[in-house]
Structures are given as C-alpha cells and as structure tokens.
PDB file of N, H, CA, C and O in Angstrom:
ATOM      1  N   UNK A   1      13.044 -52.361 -36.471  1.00  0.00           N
ATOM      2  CA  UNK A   1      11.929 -52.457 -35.557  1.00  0.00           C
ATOM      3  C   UNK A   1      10.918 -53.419 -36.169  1.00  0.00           C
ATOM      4  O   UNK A   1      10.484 -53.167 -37.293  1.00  0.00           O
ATOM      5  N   UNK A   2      10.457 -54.656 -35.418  1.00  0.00           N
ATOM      6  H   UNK A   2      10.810 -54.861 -34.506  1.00  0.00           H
ATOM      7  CA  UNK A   2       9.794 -55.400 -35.968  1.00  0.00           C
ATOM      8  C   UNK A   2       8.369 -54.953 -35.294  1.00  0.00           C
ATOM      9  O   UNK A   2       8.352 -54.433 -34.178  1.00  0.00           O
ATOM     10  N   UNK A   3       7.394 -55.147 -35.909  1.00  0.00           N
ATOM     11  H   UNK A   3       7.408 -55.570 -36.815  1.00  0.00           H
ATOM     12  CA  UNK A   3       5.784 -54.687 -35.123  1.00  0.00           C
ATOM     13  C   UNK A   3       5.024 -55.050 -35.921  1.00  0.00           C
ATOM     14  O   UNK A   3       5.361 -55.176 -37.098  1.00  0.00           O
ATOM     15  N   UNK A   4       3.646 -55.344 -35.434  1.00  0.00           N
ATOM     16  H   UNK A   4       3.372 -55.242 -34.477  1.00  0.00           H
ATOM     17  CA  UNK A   4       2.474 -55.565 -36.268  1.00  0.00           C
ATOM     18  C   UNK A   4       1.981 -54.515 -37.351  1.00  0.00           C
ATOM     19  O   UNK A   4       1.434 -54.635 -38.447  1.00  0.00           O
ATOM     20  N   UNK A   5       2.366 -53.526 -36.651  1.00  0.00           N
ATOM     21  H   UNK A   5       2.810 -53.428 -35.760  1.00  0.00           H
ATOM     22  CA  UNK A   5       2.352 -52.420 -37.789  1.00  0.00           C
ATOM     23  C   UNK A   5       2.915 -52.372 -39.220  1.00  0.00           C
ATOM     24  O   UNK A   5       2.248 -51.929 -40.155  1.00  0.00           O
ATOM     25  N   UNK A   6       3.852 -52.727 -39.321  1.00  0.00           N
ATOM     26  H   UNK A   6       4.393 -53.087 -38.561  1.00  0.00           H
ATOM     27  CA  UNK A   6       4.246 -52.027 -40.351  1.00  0.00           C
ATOM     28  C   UNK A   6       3.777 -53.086 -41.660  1.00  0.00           C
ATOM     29  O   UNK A   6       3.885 -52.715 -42.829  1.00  0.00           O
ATOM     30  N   UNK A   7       3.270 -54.382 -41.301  1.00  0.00           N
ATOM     31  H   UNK A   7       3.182 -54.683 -40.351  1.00  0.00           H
ATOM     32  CA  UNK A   7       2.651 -55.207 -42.711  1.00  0.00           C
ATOM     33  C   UNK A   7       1.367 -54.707 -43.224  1.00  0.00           C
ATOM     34  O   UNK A   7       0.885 -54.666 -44.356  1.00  0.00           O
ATOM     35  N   UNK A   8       0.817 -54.218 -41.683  1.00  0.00           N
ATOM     36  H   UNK A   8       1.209 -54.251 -40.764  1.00  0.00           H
ATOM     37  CA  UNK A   8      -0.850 -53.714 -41.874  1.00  0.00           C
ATOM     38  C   UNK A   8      -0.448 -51.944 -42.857  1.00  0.00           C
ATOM     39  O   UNK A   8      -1.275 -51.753 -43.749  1.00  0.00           O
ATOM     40  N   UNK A   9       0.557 -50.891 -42.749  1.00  0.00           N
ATOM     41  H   UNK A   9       1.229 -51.046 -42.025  1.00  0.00           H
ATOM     42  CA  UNK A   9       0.404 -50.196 -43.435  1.00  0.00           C
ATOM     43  C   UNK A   9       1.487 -50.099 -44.203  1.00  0.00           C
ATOM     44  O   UNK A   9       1.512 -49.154 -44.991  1.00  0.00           O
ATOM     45  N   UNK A  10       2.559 -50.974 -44.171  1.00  0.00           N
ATOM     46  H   UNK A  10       2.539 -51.742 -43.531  1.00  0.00           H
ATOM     47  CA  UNK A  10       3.381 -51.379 -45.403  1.00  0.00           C
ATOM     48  C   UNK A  10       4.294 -49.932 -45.736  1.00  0.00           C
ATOM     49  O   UNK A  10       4.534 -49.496 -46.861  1.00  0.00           O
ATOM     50  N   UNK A  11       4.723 -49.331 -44.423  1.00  0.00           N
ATOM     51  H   UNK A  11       4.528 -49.686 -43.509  1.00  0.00           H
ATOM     52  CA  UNK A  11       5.755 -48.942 -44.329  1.00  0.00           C
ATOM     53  C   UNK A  11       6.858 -49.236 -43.718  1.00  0.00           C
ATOM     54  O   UNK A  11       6.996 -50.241 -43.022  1.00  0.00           O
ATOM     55  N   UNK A  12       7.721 -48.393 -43.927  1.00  0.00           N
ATOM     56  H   UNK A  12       7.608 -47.576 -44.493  1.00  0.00           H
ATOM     57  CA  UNK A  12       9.311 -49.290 -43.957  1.00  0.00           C
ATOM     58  C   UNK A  12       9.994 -48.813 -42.650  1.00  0.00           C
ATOM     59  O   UNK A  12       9.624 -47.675 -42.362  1.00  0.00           O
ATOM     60  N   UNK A  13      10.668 -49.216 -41.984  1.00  0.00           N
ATOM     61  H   UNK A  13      10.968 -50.140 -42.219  1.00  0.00           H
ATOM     62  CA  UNK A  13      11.309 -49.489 -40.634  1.00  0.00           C
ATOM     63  C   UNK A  13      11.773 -48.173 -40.301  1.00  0.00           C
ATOM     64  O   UNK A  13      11.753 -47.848 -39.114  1.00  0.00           O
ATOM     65  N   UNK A  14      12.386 -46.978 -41.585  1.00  0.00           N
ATOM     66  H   UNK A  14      12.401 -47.242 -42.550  1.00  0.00           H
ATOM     67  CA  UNK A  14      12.739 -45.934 -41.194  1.00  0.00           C
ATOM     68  C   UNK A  14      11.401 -45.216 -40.698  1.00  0.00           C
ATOM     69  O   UNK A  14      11.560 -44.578 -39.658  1.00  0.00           O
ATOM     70  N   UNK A  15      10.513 -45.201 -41.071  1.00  0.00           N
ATOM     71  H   UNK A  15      10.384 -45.719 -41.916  1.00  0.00           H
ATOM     72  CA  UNK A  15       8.708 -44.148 -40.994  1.00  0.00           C
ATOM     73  C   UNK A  15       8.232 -44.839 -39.786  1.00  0.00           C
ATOM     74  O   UNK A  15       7.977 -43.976 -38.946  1.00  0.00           O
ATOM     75  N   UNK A  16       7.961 -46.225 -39.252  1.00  0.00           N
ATOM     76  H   UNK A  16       8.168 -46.926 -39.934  1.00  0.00           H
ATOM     77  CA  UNK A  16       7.654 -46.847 -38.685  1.00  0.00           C
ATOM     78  C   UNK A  16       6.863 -46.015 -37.684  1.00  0.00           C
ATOM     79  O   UNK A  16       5.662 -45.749 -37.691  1.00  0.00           O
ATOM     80  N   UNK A  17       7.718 -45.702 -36.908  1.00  0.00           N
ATOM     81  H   UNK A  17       8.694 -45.918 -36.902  1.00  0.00           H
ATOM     82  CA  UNK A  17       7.800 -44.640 -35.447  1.00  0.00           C
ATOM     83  C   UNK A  17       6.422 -43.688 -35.936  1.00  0.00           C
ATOM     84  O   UNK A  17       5.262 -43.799 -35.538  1.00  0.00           O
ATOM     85  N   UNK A  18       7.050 -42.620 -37.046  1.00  0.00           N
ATOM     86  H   UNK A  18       7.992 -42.529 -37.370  1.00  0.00           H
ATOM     87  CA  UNK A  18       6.169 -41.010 -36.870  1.00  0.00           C
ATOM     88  C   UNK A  18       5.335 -41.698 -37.719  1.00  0.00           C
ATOM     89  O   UNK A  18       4.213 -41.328 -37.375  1.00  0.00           O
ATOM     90  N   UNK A  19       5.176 -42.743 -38.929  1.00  0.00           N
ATOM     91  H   UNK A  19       6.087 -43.044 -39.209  1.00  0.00           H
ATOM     92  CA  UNK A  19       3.626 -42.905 -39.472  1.00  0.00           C
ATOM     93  C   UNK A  19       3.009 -43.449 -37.890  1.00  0.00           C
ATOM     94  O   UNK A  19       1.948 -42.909 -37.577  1.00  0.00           O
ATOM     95  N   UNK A  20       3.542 -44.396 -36.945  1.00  0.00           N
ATOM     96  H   UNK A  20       4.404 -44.835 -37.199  1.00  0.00           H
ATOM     97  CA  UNK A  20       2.226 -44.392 -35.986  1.00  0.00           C
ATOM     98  C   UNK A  20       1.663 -43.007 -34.994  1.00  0.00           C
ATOM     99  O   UNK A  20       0.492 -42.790 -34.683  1.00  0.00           O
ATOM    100  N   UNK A  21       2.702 -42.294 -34.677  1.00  0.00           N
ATOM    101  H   UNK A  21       3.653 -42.470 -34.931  1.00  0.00           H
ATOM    102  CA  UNK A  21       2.448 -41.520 -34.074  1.00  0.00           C
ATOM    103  C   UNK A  21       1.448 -40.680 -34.851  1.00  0.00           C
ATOM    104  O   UNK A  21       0.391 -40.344 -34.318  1.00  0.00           O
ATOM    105  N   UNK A  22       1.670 -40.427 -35.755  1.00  0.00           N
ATOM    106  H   UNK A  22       2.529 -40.700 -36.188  1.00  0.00           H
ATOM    107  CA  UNK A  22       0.694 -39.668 -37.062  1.00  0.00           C
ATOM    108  C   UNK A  22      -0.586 -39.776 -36.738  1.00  0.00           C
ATOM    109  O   UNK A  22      -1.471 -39.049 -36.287  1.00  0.00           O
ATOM    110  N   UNK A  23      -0.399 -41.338 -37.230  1.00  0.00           N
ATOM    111  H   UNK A  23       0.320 -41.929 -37.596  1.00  0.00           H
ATOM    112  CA  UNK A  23      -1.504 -42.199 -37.178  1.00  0.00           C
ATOM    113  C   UNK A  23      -3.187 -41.488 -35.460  1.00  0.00           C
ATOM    114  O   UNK A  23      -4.320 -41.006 -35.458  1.00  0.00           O
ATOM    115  N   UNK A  24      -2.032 -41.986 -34.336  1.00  0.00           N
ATOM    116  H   UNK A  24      -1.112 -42.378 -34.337  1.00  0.00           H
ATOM    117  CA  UNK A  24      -2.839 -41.640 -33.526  1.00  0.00           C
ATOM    118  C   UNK A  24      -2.571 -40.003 -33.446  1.00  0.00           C
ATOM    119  O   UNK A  24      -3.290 -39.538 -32.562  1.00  0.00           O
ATOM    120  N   UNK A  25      -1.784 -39.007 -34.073  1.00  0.00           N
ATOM    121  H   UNK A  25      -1.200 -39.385 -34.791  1.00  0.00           H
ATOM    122  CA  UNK A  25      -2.499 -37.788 -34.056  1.00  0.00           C
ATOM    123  C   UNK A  25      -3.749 -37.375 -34.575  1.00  0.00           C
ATOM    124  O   UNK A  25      -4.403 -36.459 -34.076  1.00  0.00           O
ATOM    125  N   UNK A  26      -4.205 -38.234 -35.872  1.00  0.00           N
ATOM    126  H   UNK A  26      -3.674 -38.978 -36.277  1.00  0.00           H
ATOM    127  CA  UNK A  26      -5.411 -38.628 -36.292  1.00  0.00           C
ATOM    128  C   UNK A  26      -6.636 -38.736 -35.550  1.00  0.00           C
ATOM    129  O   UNK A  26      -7.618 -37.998 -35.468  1.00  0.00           O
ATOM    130  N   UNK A  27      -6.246 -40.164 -34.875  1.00  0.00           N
ATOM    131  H   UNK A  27      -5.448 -40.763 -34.942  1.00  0.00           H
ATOM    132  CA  UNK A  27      -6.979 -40.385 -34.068  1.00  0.00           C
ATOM    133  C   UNK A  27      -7.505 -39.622 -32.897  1.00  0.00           C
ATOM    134  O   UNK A  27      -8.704 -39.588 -32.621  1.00  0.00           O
ATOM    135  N   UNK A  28      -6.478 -38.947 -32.146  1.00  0.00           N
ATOM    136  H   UNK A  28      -5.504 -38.975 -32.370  1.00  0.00           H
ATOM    137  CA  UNK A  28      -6.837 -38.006 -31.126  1.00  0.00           C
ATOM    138  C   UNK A  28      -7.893 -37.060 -31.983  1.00  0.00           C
ATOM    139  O   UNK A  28      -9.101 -37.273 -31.874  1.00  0.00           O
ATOM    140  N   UNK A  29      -7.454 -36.138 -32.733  1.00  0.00           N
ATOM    141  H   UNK A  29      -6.473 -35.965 -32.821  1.00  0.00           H
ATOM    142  CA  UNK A  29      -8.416 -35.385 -33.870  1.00  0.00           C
ATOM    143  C   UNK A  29      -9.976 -35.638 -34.114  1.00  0.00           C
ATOM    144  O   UNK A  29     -11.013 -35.002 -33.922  1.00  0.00           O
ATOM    145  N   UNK A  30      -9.603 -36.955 -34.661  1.00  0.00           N
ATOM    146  H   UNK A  30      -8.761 -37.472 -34.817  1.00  0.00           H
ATOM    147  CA  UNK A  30     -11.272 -37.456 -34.592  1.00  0.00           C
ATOM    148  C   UNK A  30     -12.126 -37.442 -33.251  1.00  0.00           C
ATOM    149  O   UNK A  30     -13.237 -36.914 -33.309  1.00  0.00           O
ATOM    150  N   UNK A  31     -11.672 -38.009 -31.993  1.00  0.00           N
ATOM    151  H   UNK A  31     -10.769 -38.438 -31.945  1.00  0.00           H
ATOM    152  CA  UNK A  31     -12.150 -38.486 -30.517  1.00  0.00           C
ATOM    153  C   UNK A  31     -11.899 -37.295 -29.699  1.00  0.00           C
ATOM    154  O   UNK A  31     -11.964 -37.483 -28.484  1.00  0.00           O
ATOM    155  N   UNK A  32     -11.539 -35.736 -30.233  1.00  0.00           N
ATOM    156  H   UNK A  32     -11.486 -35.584 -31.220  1.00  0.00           H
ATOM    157  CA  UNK A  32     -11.412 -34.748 -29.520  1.00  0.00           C
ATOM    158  C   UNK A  32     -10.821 -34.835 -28.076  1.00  0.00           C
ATOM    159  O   UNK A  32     -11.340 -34.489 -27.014  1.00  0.00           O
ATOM    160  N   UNK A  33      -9.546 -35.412 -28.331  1.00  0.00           N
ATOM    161  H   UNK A  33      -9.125 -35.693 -29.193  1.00  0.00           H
ATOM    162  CA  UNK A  33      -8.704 -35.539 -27.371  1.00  0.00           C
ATOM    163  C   UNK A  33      -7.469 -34.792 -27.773  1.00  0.00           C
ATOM    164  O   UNK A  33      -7.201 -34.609 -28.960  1.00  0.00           O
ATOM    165  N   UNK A  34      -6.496 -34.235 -26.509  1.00  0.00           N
ATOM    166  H   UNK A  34      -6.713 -34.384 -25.545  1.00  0.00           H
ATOM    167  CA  UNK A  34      -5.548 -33.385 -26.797  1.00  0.00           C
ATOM    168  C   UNK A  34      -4.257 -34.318 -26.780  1.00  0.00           C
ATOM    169  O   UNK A  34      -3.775 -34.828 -25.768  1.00  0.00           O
ATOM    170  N   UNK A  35      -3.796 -34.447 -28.056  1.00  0.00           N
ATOM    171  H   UNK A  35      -4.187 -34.033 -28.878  1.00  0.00           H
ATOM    172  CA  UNK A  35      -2.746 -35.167 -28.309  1.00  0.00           C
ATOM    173  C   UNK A  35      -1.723 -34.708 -27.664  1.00  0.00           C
ATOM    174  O   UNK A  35      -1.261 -35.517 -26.859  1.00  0.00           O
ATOM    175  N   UNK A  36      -1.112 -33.545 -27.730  1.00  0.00           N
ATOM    176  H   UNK A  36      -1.487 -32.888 -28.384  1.00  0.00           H
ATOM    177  CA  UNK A  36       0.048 -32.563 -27.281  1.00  0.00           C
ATOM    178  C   UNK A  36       0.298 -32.555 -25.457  1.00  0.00           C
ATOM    179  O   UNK A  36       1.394 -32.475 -24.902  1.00  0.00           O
ATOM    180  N   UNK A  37      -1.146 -32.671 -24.732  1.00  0.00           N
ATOM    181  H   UNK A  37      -2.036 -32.736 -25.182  1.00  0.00           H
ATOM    182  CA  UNK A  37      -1.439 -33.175 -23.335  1.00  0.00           C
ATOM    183  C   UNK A  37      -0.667 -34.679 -23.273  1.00  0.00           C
ATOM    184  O   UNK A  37       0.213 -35.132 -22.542  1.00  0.00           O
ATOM    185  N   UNK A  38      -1.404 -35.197 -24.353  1.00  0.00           N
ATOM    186  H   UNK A  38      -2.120 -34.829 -24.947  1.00  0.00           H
ATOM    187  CA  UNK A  38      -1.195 -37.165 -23.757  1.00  0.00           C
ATOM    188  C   UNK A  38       0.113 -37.259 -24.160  1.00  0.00           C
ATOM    189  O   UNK A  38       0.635 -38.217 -23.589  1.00  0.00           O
ATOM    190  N   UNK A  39       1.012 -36.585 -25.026  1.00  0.00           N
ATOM    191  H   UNK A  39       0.588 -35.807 -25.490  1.00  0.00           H
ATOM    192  CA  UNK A  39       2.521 -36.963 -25.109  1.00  0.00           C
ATOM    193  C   UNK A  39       3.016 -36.571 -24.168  1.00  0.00           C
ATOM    194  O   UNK A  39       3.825 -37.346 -23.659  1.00  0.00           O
ATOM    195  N   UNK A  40       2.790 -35.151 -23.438  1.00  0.00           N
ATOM    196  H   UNK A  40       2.132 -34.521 -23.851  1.00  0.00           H
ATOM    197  CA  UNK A  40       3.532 -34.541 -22.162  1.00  0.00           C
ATOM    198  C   UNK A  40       3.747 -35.663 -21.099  1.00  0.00           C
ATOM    199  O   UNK A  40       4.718 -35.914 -20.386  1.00  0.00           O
ATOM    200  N   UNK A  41       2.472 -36.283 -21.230  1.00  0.00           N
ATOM    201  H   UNK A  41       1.683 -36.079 -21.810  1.00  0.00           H
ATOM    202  CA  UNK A  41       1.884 -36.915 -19.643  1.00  0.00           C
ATOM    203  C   UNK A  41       2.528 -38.307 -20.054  1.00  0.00           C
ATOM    204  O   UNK A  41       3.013 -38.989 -19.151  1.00  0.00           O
ATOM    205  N   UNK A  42       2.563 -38.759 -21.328  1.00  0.00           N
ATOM    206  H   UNK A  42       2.170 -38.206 -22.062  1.00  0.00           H
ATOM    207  CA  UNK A  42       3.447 -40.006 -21.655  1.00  0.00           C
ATOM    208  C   UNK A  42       4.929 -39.670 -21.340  1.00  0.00           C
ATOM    209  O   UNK A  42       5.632 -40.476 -20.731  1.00  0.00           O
ATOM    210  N   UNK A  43       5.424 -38.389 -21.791  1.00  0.00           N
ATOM    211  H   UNK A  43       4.853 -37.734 -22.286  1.00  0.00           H
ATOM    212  CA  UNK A  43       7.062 -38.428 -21.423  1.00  0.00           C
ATOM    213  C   UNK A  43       7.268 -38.300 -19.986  1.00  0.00           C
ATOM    214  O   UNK A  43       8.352 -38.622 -19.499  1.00  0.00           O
ATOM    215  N   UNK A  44       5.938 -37.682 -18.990  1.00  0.00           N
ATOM    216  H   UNK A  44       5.058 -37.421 -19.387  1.00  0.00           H
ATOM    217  CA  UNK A  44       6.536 -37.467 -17.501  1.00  0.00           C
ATOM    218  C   UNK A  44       6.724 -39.329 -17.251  1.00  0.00           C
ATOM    219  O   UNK A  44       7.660 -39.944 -16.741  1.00  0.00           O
ATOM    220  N   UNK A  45       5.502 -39.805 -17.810  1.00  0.00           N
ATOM    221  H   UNK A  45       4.742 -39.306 -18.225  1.00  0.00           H
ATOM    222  CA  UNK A  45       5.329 -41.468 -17.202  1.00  0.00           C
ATOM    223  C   UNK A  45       6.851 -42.409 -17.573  1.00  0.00           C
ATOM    224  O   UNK A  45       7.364 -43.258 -16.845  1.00  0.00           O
ATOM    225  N   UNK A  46       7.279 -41.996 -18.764  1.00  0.00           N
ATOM    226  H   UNK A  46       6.863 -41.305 -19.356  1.00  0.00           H
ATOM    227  CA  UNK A  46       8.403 -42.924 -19.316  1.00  0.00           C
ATOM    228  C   UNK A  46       9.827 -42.316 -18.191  1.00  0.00           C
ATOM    229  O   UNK A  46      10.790 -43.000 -17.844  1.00  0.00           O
ATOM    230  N   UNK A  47       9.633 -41.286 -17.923  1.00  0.00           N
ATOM    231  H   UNK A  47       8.851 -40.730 -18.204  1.00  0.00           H
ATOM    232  CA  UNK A  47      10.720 -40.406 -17.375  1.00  0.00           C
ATOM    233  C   UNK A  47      10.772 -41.407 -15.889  1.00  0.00           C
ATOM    234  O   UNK A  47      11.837 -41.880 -15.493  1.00  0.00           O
ATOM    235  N   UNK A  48       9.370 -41.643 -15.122  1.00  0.00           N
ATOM    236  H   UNK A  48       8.505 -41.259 -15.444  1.00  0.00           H
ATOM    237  CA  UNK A  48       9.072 -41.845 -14.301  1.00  0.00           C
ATOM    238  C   UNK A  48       9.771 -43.537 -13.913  1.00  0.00           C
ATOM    239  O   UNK A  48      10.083 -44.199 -12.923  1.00  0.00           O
ATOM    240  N   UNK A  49       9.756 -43.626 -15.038  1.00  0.00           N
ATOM    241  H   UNK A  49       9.503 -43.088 -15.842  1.00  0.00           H
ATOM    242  CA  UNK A  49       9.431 -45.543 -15.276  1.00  0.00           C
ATOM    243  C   UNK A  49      11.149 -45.622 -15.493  1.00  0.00           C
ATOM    244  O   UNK A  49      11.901 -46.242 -14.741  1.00  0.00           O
ATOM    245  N   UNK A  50      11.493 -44.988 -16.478  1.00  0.00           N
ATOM    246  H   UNK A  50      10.882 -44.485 -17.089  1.00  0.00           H
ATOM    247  CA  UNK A  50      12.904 -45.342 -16.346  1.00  0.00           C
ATOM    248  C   UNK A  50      14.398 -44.400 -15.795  1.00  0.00           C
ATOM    249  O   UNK A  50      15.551 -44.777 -15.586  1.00  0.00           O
ATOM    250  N   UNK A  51      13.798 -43.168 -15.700  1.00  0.00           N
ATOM    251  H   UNK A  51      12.861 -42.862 -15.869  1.00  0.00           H
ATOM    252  CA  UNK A  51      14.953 -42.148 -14.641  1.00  0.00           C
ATOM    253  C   UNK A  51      15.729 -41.397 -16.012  1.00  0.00           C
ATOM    254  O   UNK A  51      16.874 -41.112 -16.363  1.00  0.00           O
ATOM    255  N   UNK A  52      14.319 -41.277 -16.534  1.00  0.00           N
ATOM    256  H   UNK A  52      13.389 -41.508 -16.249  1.00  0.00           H
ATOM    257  CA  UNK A  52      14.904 -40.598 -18.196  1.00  0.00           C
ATOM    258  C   UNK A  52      15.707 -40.927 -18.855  1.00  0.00           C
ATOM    259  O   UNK A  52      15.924 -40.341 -19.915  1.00  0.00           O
ATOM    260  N   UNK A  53      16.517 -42.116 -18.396  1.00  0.00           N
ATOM    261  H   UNK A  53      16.341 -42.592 -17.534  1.00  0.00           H
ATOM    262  CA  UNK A  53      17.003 -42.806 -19.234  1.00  0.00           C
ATOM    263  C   UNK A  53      16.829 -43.637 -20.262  1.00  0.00           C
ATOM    264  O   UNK A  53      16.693 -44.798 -19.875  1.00  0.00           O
ATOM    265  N   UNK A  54      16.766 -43.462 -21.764  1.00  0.00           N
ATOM    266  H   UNK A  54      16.877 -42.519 -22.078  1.00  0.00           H
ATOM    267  CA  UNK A  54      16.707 -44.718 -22.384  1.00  0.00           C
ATOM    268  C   UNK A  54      16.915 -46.443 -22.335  1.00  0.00           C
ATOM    269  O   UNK A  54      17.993 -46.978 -22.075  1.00  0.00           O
ATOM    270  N   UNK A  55      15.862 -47.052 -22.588  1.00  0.00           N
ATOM    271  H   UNK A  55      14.986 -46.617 -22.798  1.00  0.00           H
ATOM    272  CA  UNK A  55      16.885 -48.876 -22.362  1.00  0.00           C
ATOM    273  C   UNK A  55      16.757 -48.867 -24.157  1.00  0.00           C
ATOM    274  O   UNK A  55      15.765 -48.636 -24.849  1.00  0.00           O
ATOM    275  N   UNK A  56      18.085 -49.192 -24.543  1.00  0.00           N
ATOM    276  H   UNK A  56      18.890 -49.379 -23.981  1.00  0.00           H
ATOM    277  CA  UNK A  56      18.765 -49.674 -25.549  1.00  0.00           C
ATOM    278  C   UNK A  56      18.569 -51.231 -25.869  1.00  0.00           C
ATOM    279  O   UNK A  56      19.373 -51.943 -25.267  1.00  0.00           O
ATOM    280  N   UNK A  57      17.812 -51.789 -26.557  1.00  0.00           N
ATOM    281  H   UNK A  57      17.159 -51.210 -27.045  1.00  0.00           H
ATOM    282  CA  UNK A  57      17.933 -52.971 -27.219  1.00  0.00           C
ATOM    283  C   UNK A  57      18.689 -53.585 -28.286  1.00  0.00           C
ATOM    284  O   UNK A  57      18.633 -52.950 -29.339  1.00  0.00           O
ATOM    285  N   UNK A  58      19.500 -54.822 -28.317  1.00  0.00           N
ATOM    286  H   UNK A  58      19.546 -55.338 -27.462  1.00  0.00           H
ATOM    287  CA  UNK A  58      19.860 -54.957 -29.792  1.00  0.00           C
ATOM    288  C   UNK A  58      18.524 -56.477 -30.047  1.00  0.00           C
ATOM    289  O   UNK A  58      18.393 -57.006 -31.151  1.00  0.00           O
TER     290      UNK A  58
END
C-alpha cells in the first residue's frame, strides 16, 4: 500500500491500515465524536457504493 502516510509516521505497509485507523480513533477521542457510530455508517456507505463487495487492486 503506497500512501502519504506511511513516510509522515514511518510505519511499514503491514500496520499501515490499523496505525491510521488508530490514529483517527484518537482523533475522534479528542473532538468527542463517536468513532464506533462513524465506522457503522462508513461500512453501510461502502456496502452501499459497492454491493458489499470488495474491488481488488493489483
């Protein structure tokens, strides 16, 4: 996985993913927002967008 992320916190391609997600569990924390809400409402939207199917990239 290539991303802007991972030079700015200089982790490695396997962490990539859950250090960001982390990251903005953090963030929700600080800005008293319900993280556990905004993933639900992100998986109905992705579900929505692609028919719950994954798209596979190489």
């Amino acid at each position: 996985m290539s991303c802007r992320f991972l030079p700015v916190t200089r982790t490695d391609d396997m962490d990539v993913l859950s250090d960001l997600l982390g990251d903005l569990m953090h963030w929700a924390d600080r800005n008293n927002c319900d993280f556990e809400a905004a993933s639900l409402r992100a998986q109905s939207h992705y579900e929505a967008e692609t028919g719950g199917v994954a798209k596979v990239t190489t």
